[in-house]
mmCIF file of C-alpha atoms in Angstrom:
data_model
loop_
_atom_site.group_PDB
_atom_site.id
_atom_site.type_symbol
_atom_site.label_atom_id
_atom_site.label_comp_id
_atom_site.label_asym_id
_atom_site.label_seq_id
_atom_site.Cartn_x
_atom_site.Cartn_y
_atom_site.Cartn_z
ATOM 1 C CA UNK A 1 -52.839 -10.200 6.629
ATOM 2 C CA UNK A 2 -49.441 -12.305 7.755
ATOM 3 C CA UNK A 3 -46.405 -11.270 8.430
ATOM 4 C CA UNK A 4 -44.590 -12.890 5.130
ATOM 5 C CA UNK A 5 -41.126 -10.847 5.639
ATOM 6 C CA UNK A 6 -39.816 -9.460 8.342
ATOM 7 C CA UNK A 7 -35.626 -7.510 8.005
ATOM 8 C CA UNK A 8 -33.724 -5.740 10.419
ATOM 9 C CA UNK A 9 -32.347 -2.374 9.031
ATOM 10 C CA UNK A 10 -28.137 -2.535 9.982
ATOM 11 C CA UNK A 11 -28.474 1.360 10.172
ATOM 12 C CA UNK A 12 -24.857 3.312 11.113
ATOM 13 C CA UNK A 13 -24.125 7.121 11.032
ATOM 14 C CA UNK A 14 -26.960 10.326 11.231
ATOM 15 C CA UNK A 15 -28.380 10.728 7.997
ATOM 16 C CA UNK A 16 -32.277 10.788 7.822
ATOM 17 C CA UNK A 17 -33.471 9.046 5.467
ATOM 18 C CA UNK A 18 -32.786 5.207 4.371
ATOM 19 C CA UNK A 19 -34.227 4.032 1.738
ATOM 20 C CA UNK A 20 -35.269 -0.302 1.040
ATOM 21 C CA UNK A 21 -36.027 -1.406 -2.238
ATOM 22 C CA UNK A 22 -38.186 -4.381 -2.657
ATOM 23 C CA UNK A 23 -38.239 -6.240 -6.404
ATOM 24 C CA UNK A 24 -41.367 -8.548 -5.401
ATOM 25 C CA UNK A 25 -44.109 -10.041 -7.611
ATOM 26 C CA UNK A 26 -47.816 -9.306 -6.427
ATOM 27 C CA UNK A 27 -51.394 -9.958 -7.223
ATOM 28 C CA UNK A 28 -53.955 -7.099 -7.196
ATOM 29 C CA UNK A 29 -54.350 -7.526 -3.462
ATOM 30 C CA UNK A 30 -52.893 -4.917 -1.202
ATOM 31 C CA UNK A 31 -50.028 -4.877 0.218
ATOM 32 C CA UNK A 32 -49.163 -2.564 3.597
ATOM 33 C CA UNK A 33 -45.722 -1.619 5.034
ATOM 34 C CA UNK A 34 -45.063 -0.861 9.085
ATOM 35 C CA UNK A 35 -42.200 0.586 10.207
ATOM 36 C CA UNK A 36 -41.394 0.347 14.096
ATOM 37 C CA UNK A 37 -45.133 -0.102 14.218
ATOM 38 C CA UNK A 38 -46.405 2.719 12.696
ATOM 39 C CA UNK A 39 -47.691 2.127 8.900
ATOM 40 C CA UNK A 40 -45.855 4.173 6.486
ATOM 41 C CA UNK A 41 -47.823 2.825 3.585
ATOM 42 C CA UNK A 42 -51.453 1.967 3.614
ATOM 43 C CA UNK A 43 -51.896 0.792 0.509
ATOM 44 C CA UNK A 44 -50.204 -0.337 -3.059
ATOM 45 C CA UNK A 45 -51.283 -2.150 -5.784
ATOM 46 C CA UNK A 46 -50.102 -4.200 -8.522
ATOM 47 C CA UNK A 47 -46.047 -3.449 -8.630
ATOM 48 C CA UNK A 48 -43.043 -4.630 -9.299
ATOM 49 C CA UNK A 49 -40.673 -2.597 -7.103
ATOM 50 C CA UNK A 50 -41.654 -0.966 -3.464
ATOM 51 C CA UNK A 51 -39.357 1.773 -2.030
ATOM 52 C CA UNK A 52 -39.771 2.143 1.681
ATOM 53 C CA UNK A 53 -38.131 5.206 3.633
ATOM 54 C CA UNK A 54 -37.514 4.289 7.018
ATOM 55 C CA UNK A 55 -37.721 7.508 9.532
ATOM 56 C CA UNK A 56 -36.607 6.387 12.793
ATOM 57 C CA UNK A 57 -35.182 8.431 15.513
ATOM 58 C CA UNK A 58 -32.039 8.733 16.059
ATOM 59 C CA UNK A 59 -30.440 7.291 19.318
ATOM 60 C CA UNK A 60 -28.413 8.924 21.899
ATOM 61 C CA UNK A 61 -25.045 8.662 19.368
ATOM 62 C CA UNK A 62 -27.295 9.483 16.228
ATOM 63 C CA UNK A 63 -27.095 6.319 15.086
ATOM 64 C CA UNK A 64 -31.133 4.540 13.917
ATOM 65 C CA UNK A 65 -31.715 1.196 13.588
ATOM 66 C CA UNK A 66 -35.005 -0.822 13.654
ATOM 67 C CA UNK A 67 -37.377 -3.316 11.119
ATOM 68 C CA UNK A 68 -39.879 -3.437 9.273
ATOM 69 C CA UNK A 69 -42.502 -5.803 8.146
ATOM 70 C CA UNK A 70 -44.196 -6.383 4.568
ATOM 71 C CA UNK A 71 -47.763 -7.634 5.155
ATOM 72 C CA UNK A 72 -50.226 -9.229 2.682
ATOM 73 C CA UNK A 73 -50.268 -11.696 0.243
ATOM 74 C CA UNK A 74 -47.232 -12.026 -2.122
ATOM 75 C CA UNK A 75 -46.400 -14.632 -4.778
ATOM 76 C CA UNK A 76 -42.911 -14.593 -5.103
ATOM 77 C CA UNK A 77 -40.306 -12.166 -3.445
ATOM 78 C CA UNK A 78 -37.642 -11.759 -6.078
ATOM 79 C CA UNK A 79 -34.822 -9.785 -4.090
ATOM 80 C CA UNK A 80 -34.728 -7.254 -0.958
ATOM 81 C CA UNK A 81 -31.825 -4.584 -0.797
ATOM 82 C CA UNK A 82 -31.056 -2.065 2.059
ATOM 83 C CA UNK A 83 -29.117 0.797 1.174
ATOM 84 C CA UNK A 84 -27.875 3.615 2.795
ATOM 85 C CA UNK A 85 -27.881 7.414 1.482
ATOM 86 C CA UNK A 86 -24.303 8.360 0.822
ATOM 87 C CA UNK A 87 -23.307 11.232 3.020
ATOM 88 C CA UNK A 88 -23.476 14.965 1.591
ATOM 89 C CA UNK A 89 -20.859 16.450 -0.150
ATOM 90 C CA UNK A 90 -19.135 19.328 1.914
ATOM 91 C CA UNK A 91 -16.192 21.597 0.764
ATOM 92 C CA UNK A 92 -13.075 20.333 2.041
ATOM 93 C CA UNK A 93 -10.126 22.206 0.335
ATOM 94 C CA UNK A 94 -9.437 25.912 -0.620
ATOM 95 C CA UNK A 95 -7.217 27.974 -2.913
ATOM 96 C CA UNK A 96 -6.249 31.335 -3.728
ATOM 97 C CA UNK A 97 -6.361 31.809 -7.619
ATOM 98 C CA UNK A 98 -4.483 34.722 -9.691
ATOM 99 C CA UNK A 99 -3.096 37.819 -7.655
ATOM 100 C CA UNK A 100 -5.457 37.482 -4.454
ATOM 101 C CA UNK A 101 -3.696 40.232 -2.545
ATOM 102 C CA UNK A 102 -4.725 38.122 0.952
ATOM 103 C CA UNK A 103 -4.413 35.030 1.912
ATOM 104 C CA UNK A 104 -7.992 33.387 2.274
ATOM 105 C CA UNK A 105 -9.204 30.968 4.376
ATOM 106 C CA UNK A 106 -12.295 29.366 5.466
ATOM 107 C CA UNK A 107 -14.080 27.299 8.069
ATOM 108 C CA UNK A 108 -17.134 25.093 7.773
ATOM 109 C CA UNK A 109 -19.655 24.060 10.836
ATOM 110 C CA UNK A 110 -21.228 20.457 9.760
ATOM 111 C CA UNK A 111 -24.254 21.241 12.547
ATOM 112 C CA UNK A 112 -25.322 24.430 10.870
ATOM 113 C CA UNK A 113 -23.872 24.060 7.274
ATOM 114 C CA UNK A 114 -22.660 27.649 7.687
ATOM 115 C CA UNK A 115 -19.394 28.091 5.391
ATOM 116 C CA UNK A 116 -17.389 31.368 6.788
ATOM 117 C CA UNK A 117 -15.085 32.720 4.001
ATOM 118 C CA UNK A 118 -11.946 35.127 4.377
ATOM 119 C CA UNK A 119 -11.302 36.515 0.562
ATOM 120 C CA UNK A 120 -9.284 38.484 -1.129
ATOM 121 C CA UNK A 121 -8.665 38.733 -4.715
ATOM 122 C CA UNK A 122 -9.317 41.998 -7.105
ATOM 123 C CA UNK A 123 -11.721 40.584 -9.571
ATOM 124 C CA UNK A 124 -13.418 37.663 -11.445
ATOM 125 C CA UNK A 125 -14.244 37.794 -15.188
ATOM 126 C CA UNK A 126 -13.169 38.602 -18.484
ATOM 127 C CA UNK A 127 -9.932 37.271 -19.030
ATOM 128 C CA UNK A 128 -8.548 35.735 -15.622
ATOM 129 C CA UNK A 129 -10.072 35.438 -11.999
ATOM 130 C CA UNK A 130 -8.361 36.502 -8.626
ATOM 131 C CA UNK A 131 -10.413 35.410 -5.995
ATOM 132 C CA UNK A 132 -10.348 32.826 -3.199
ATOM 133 C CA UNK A 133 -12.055 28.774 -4.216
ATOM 134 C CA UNK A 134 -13.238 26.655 -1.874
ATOM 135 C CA UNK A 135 -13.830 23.723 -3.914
ATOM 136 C CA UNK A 136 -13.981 19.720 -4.505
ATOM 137 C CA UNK A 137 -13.601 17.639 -7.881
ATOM 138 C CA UNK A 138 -16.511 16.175 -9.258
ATOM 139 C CA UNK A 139 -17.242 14.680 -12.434
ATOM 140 C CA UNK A 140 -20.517 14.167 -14.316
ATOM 141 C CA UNK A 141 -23.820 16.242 -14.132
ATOM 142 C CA UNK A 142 -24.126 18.292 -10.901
ATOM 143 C CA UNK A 143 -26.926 20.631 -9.147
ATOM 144 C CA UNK A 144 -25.404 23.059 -7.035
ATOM 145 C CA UNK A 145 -26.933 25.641 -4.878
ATOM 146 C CA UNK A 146 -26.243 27.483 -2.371
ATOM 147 C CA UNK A 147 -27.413 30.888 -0.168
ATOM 148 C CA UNK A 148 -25.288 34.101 0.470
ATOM 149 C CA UNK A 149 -26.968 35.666 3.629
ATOM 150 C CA UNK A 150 -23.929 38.026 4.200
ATOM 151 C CA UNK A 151 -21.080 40.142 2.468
ATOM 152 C CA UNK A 152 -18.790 42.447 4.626
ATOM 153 C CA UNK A 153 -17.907 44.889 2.003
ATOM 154 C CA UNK A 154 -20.196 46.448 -0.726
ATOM 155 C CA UNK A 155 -18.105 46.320 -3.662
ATOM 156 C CA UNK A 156 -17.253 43.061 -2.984
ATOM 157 C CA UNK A 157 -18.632 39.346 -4.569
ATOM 158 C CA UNK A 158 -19.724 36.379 -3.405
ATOM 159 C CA UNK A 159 -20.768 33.306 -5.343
ATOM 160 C CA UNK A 160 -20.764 29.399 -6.598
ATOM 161 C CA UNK A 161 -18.520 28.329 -9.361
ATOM 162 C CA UNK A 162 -17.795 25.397 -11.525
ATOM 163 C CA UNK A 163 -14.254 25.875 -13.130
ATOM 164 C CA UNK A 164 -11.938 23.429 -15.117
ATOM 165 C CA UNK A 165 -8.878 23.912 -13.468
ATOM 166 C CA UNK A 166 -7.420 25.680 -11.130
ATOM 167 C CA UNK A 167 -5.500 27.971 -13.300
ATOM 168 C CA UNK A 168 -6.205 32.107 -13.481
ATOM 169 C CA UNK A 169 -7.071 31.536 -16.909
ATOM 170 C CA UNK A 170 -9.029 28.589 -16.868
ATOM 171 C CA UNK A 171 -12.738 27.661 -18.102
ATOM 172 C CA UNK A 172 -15.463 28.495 -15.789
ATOM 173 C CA UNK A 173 -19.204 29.834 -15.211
ATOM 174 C CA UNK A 174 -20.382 31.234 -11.841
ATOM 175 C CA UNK A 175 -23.426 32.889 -10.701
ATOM 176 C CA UNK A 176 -22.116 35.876 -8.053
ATOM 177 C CA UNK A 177 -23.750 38.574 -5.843
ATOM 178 C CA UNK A 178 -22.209 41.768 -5.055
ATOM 179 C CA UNK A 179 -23.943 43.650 -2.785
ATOM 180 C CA UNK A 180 -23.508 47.517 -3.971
ATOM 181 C CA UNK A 181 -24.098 45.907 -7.776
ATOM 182 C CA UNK A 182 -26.958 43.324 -7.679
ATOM 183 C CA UNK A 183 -25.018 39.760 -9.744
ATOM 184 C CA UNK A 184 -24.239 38.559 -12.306
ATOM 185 C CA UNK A 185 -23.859 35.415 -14.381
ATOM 186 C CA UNK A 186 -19.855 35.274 -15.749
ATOM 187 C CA UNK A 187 -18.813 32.763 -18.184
ATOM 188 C CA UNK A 188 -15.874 32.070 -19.711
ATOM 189 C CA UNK A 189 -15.869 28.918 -22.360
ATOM 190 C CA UNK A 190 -12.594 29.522 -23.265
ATOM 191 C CA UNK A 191 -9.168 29.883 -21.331
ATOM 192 C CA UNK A 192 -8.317 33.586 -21.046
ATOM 193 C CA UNK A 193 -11.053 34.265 -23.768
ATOM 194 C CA UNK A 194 -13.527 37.035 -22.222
ATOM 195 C CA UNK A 195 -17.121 36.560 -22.552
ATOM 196 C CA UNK A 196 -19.499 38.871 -21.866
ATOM 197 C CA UNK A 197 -21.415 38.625 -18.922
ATOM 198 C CA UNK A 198 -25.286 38.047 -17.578
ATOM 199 C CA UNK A 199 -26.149 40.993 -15.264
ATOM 200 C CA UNK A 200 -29.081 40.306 -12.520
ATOM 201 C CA UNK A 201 -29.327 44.002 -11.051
ATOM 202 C CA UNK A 202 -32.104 43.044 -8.411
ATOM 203 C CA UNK A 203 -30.301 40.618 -6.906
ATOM 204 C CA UNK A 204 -29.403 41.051 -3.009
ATOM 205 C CA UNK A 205 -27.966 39.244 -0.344
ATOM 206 C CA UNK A 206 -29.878 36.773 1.286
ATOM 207 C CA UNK A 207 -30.649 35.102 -2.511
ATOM 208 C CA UNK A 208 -30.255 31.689 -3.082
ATOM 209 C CA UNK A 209 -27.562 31.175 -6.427
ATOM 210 C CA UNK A 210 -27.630 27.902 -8.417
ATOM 211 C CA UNK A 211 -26.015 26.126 -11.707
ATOM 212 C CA UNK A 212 -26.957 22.640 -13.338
ATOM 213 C CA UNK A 213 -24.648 21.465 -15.511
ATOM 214 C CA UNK A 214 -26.034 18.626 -17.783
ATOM 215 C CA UNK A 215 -23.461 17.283 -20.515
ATOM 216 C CA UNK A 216 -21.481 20.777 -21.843
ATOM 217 C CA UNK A 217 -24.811 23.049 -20.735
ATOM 218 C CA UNK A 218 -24.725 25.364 -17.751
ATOM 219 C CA UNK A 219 -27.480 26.985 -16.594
ATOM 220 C CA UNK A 220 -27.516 29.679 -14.052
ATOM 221 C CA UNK A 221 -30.999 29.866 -11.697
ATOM 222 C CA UNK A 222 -31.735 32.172 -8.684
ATOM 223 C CA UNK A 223 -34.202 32.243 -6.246
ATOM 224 C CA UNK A 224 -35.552 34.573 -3.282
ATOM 225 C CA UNK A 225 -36.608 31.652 -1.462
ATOM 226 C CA UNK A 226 -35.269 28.484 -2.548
ATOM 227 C CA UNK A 227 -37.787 26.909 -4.010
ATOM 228 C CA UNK A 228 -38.941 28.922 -6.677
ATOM 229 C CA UNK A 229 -36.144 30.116 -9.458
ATOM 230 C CA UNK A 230 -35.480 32.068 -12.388
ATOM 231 C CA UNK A 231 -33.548 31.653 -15.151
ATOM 232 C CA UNK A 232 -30.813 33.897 -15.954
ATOM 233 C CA UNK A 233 -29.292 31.829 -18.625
ATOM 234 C CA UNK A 234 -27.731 28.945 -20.226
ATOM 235 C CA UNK A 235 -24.432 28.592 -21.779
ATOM 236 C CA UNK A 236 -22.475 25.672 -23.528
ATOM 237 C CA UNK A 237 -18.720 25.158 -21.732
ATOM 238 C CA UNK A 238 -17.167 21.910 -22.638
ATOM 239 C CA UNK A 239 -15.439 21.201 -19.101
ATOM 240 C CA UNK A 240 -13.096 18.263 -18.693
ATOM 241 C CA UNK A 241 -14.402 14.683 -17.807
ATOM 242 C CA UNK A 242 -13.391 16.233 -14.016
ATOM 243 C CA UNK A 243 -13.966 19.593 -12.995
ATOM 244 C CA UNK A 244 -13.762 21.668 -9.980
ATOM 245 C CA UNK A 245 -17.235 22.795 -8.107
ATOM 246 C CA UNK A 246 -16.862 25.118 -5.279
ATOM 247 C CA UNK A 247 -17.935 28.684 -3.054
ATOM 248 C CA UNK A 248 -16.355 32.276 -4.376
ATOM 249 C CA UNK A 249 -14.729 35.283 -2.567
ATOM 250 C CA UNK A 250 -13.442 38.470 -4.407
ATOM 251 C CA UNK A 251 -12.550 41.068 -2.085
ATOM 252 C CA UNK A 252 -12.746 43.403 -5.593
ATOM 253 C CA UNK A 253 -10.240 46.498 -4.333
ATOM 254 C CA UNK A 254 -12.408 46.929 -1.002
ATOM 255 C CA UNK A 255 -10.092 46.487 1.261
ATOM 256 C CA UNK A 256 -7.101 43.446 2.600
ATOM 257 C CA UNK A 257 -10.130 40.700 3.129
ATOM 258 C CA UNK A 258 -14.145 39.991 2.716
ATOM 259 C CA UNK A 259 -16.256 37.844 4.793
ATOM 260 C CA UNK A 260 -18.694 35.613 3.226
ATOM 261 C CA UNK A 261 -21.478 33.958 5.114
ATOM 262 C CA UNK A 262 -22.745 30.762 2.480
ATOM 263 C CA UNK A 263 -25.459 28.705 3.926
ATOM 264 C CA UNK A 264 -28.397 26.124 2.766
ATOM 265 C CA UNK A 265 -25.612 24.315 0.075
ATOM 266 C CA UNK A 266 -26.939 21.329 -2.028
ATOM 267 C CA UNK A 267 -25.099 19.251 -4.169
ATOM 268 C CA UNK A 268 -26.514 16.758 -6.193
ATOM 269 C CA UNK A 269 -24.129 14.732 -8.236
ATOM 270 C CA UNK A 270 -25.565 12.621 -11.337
#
């Protein structure tokens, strides 16, 4: 074949993955891709859209650039767009919520995407929640996740939340590991309204905790491994058009603060 397109990718920051969308019009011949000279796809036939991932590696400031080339025999190239993954979301502000007892705090380290937690608060649940939030605002659908490889104290929790305010009363469902007491999945659909909660007794530290929340259903998912989860439930919580998504610490009586070790987070926001 000929080279019938050639584009340089205008590639800034360190994310991975960069995705180029072609909206071209093809015969039944094939049509290749190469990337930095190495083909990244042999072969396609008859489409109307091509996504490319470019994988280049990074330079020394872990920045990638480079081109690609389309090869073959195309009868009419309709558009070309280059876009750039947006960067992940990472917890940025943190709150103590209801009689805490300590003031919590919390530090994050963007190479390992360890989150180290300081927590007080005497208990989560029924009809308010005293704990420590580390949180953003979101709005939408969302698929959170996250991994709780360490608890200091036994009686204490650890967990992911997504609350409507930042109230002691307020709306919520979280999905929380304590480590003398396996977890549990709490839910409250109303403010200072208790509901009764989901227990998981075999669940341990080192689990991987997760909630989707599609339109007013939450649904509460663990794993061993992260990649293959359980169901613990589903609930319907009408949240506000924002909402508050975040990482939980309640100290529950055991002492003036718990450490929390949260790793492996994902947030996908729809």
């Amino acid at each position: 074949g000929v080279t019938i397109l050639s584009h340089d990718l205008p590639l800034t920051g360190s994310n991975d993955d960069l995705a180029v969308h072609l909206q071209i019009i093809t015969p039944e011949d094939v049509l290749s891709s190469t990337s930095l000279g190495q083909e990244i796809l042999p072969e396609l036939f008859d489409f109307k859209r091509l996504s490319l991932t470019y994988l280049g590696e990074p330079n020394e400031n872990g920045d990638r650039a480079g081109s690609f080339a389309l090869l073959g025999d195309i009868n009419t190239i309709e558009s070309i767009e280059v876009e750039q993954p947006p960067e992940a979301l990472t917890f940025t502000n943190s709150l103590n919520i209801g009689n805490y007892g300590y003031e919590g705090s919390f530090s994050y380290d963007g190479t390992t995407g360890v989150y180290d937690l300081q927590s007080g608060g005497a208990a989560l649940g029924r009809w308010e929640d005293w704990f420590h939030f580390v949180y953003e605002e979101v709005s939408g659908d969302v698929d959170f996740s996250a991994r709780i490889p360490y608890i200091s104290e036994g009686w204490s929790s650890a967990g992911i939340m997504i609350r409507d305010d930042l109230t002691t009363y307020s709306k919520q469902t979280s999905s929380l590991i304590t480590l003398y007491n396996g977890g549990r999945f709490s839910i409250r659909k109303e403010p200072a309204t208790p509901y009764p909660d989901v227990d998981v007794p075999a669940l341990t530290e080192g689990s991987w905790l997760r909630l989707v929340k599609q339109g007013n259903q939450v649904s509460n998912y663990i794993s061993s491994d992260g990649e293959t989860w359980t169901l613990v439930g589903t609930e319907t919580v009408d949240f506000g058009e924002s909402f508050y998504i975040g990482l939980i610490g309640v100290a529950e009586g055991s002492g003036p603060a718990t450490n929390i070790i949260v790793d492996e987070v994902n947030i996908e926001l729809q």
